[in-house]
Short mmCIF file of C-alpha atoms in Angstrom, two decimals:
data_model
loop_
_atom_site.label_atom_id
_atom_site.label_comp_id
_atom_site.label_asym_id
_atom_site.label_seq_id
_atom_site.Cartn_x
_atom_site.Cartn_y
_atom_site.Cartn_z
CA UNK Z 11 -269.80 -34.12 168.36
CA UNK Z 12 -270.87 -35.92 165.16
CA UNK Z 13 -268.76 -39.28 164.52
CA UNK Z 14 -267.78 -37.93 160.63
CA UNK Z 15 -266.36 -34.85 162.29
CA UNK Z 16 -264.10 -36.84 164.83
CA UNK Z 17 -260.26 -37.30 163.56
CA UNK Z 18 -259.14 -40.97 162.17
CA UNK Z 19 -256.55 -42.20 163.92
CA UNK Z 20 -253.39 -41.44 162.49
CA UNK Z 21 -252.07 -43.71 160.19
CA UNK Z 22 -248.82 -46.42 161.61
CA UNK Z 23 -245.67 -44.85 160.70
CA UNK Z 24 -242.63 -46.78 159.36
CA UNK Z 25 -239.38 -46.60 160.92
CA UNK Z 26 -236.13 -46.39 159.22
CA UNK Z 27 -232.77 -47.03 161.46
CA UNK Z 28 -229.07 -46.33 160.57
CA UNK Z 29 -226.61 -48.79 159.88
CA UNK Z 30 -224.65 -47.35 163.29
CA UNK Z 31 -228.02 -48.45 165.05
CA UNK Z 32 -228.34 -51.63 163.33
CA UNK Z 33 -224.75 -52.85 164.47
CA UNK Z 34 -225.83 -51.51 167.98
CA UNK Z 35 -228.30 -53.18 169.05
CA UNK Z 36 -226.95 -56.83 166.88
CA UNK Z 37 -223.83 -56.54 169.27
CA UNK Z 38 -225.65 -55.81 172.74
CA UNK Z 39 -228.40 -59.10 171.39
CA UNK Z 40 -224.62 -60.65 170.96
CA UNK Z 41 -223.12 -59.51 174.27
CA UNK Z 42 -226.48 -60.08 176.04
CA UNK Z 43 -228.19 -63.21 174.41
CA UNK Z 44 -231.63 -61.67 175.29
CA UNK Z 45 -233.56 -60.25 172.98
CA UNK Z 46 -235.97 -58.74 175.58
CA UNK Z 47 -233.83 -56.66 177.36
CA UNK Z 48 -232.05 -55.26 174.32
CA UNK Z 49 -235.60 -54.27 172.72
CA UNK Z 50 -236.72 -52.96 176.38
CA UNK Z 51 -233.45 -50.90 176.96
CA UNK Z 52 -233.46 -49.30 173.33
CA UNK Z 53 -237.38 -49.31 172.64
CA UNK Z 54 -238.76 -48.93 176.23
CA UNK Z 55 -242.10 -47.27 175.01
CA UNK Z 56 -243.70 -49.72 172.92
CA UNK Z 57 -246.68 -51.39 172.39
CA UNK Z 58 -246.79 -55.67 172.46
CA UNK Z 59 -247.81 -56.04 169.22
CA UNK Z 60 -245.00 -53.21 168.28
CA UNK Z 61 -242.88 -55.11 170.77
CA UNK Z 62 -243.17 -58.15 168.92
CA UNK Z 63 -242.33 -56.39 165.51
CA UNK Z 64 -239.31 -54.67 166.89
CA UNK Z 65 -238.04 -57.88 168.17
CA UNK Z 66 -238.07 -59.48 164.97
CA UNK Z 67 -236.54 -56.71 163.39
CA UNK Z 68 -233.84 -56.90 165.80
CA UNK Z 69 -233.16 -60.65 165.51
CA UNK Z 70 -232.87 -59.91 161.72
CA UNK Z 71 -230.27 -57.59 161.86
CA UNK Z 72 -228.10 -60.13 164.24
CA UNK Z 73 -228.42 -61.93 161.15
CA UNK Z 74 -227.45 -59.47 158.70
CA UNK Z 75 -224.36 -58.58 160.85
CA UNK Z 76 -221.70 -58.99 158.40
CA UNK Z 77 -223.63 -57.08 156.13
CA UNK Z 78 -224.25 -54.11 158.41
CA UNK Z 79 -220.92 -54.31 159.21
CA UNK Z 80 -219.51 -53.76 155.94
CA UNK Z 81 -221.99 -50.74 155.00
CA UNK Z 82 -220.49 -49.00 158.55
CA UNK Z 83 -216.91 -49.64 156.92
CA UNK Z 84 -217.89 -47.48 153.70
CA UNK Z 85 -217.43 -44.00 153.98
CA UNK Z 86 -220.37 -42.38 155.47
CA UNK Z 87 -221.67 -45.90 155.98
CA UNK Z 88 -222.57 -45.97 159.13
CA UNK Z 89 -225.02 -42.96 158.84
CA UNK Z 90 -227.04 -44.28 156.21
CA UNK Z 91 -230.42 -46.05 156.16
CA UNK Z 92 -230.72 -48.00 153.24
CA UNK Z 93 -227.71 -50.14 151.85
CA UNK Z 94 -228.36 -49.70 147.94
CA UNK Z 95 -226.54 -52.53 145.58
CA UNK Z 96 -223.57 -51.59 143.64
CA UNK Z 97 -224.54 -49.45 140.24
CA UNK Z 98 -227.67 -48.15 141.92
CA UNK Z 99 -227.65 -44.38 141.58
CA UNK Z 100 -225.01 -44.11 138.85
CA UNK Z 101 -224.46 -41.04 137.86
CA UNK Z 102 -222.77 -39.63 134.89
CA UNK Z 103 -219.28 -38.22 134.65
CA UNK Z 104 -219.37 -34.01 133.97
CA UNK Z 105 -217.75 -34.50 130.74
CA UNK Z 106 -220.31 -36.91 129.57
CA UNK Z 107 -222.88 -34.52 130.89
CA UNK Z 108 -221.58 -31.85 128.52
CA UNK Z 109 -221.71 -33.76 125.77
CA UNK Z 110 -225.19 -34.70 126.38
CA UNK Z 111 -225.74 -30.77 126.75
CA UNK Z 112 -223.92 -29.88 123.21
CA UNK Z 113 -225.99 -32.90 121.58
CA UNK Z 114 -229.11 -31.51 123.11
CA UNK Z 115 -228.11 -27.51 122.30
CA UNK Z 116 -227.11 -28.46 118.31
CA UNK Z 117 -230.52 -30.71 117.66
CA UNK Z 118 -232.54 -27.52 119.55
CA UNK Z 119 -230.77 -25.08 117.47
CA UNK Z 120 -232.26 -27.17 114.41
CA UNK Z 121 -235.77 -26.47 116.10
CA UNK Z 122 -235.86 -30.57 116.88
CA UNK Z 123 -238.22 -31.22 119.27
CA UNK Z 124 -236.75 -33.63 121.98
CA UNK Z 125 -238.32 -36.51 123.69
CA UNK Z 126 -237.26 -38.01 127.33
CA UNK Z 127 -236.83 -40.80 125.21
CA UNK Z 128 -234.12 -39.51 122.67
CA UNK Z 129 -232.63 -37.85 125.85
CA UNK Z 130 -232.60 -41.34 127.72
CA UNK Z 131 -231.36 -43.42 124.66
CA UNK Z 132 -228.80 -40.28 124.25
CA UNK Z 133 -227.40 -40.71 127.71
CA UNK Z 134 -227.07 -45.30 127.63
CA UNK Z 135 -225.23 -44.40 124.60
CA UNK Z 136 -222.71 -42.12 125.88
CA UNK Z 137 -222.17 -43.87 129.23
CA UNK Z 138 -221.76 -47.42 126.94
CA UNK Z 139 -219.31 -45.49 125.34
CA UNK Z 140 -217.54 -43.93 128.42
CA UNK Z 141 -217.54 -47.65 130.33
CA UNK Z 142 -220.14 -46.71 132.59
CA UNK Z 143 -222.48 -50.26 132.11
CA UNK Z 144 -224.44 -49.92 135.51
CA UNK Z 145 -226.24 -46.22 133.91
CA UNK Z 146 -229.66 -46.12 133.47
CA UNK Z 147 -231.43 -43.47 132.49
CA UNK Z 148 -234.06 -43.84 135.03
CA UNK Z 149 -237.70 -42.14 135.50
CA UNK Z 150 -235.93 -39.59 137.98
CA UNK Z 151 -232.92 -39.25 136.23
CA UNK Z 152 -234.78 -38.12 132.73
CA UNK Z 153 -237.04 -35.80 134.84
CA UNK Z 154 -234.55 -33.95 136.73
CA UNK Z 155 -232.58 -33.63 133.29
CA UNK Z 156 -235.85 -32.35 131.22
CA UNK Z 157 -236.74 -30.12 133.74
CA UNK Z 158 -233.11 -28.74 133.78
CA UNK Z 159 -232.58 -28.94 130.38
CA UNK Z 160 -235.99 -27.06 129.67
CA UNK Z 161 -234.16 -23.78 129.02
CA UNK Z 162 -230.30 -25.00 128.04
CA UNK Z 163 -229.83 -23.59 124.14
CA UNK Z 164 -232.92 -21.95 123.67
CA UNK Z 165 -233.53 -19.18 121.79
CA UNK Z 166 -236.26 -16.73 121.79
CA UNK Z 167 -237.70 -16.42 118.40
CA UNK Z 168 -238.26 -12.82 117.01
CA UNK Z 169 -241.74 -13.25 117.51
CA UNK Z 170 -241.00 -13.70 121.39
CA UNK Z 171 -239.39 -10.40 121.15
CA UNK Z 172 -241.67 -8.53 119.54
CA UNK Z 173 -244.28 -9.53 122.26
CA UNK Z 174 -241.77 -9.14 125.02
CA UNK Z 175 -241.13 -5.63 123.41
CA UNK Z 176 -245.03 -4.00 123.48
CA UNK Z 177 -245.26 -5.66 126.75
CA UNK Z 178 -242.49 -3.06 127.63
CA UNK Z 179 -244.01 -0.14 126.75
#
């Protein structure tokens, strides 16, 4: 077999644990005071270079413990991944997100174009208002809003029609 038509070895994947799994293994490294055996008892298939990582990793979170901790005391907590800081992922109340809609629906019915832009600035403005300081109108945020947005308050012009009619018949 020709070398170029051989696989490449798959890439290394990252791991991700919960919080649950976190406070786990940081309170058997507690219990136990060896970090070997906790790594070999949870982690029994891995490599020594991988070993070396994991035991690290583990030694961190002993560290972390309060922190881990106090994610595992929030409401579904304990089954997350990634502890994200306060005002992260802010969302919008619904009746700010209908008033976003109406401002959106009256400039479209004056055939204004609008820009992710407008629609960000739109958005810190009415969450300034509201009390909502954390909001930003992030990259995600103003695409999942465009995209839904796309077709909120339009109107097909008569032109549309007329096409849509002979297309009919």
């Amino acid at each position: 077999m020709h070398p170029a038509a051989q696989r490449a070895a798959l890439p290394k994947r990252r791991s991700s644990y919960t919080a649950r799994e976190k406070l786990d293994a940081a309170n058997a490294l507690e219990a136990t005071k060896d970090v070997a055996r906790v790594v070999k008892e949870r982690y029994p298939d891995l490599s020594a270079s991988a070993y070396q990582l994991r035991r690290k990793l583990v030694l961190k979170w002993l560290r972390n413990k309060p922190k881990i901790e106090m994610q595992c005391s929030l409401k579904n907590g304990s089954s997350k991944k990634k502890a994200w800081p306060a005002g992260v992922g802010t969302k919008l109340p619904l009746e700010v997100e209908k008033e976003l809609v109406v401002w959106v629906n009256d400039l479209r019915k004056d055939g204004v174009p609008i820009s992710t832009k407008m629609l960000a600035l739109q958005a810190q403005e009415l969450a300034t208002e509201n009390g909502i300081e954390s909001f930003s109108a992030s990259w995600r945020w103003r695409r999942r809003h465009c995209a839904i947005d796309a077709n909120i308050g339009e109107v097909d012009s008569d032109d549309d029609i007329e096409v849509n009619e002979v297309d009919e018949e």
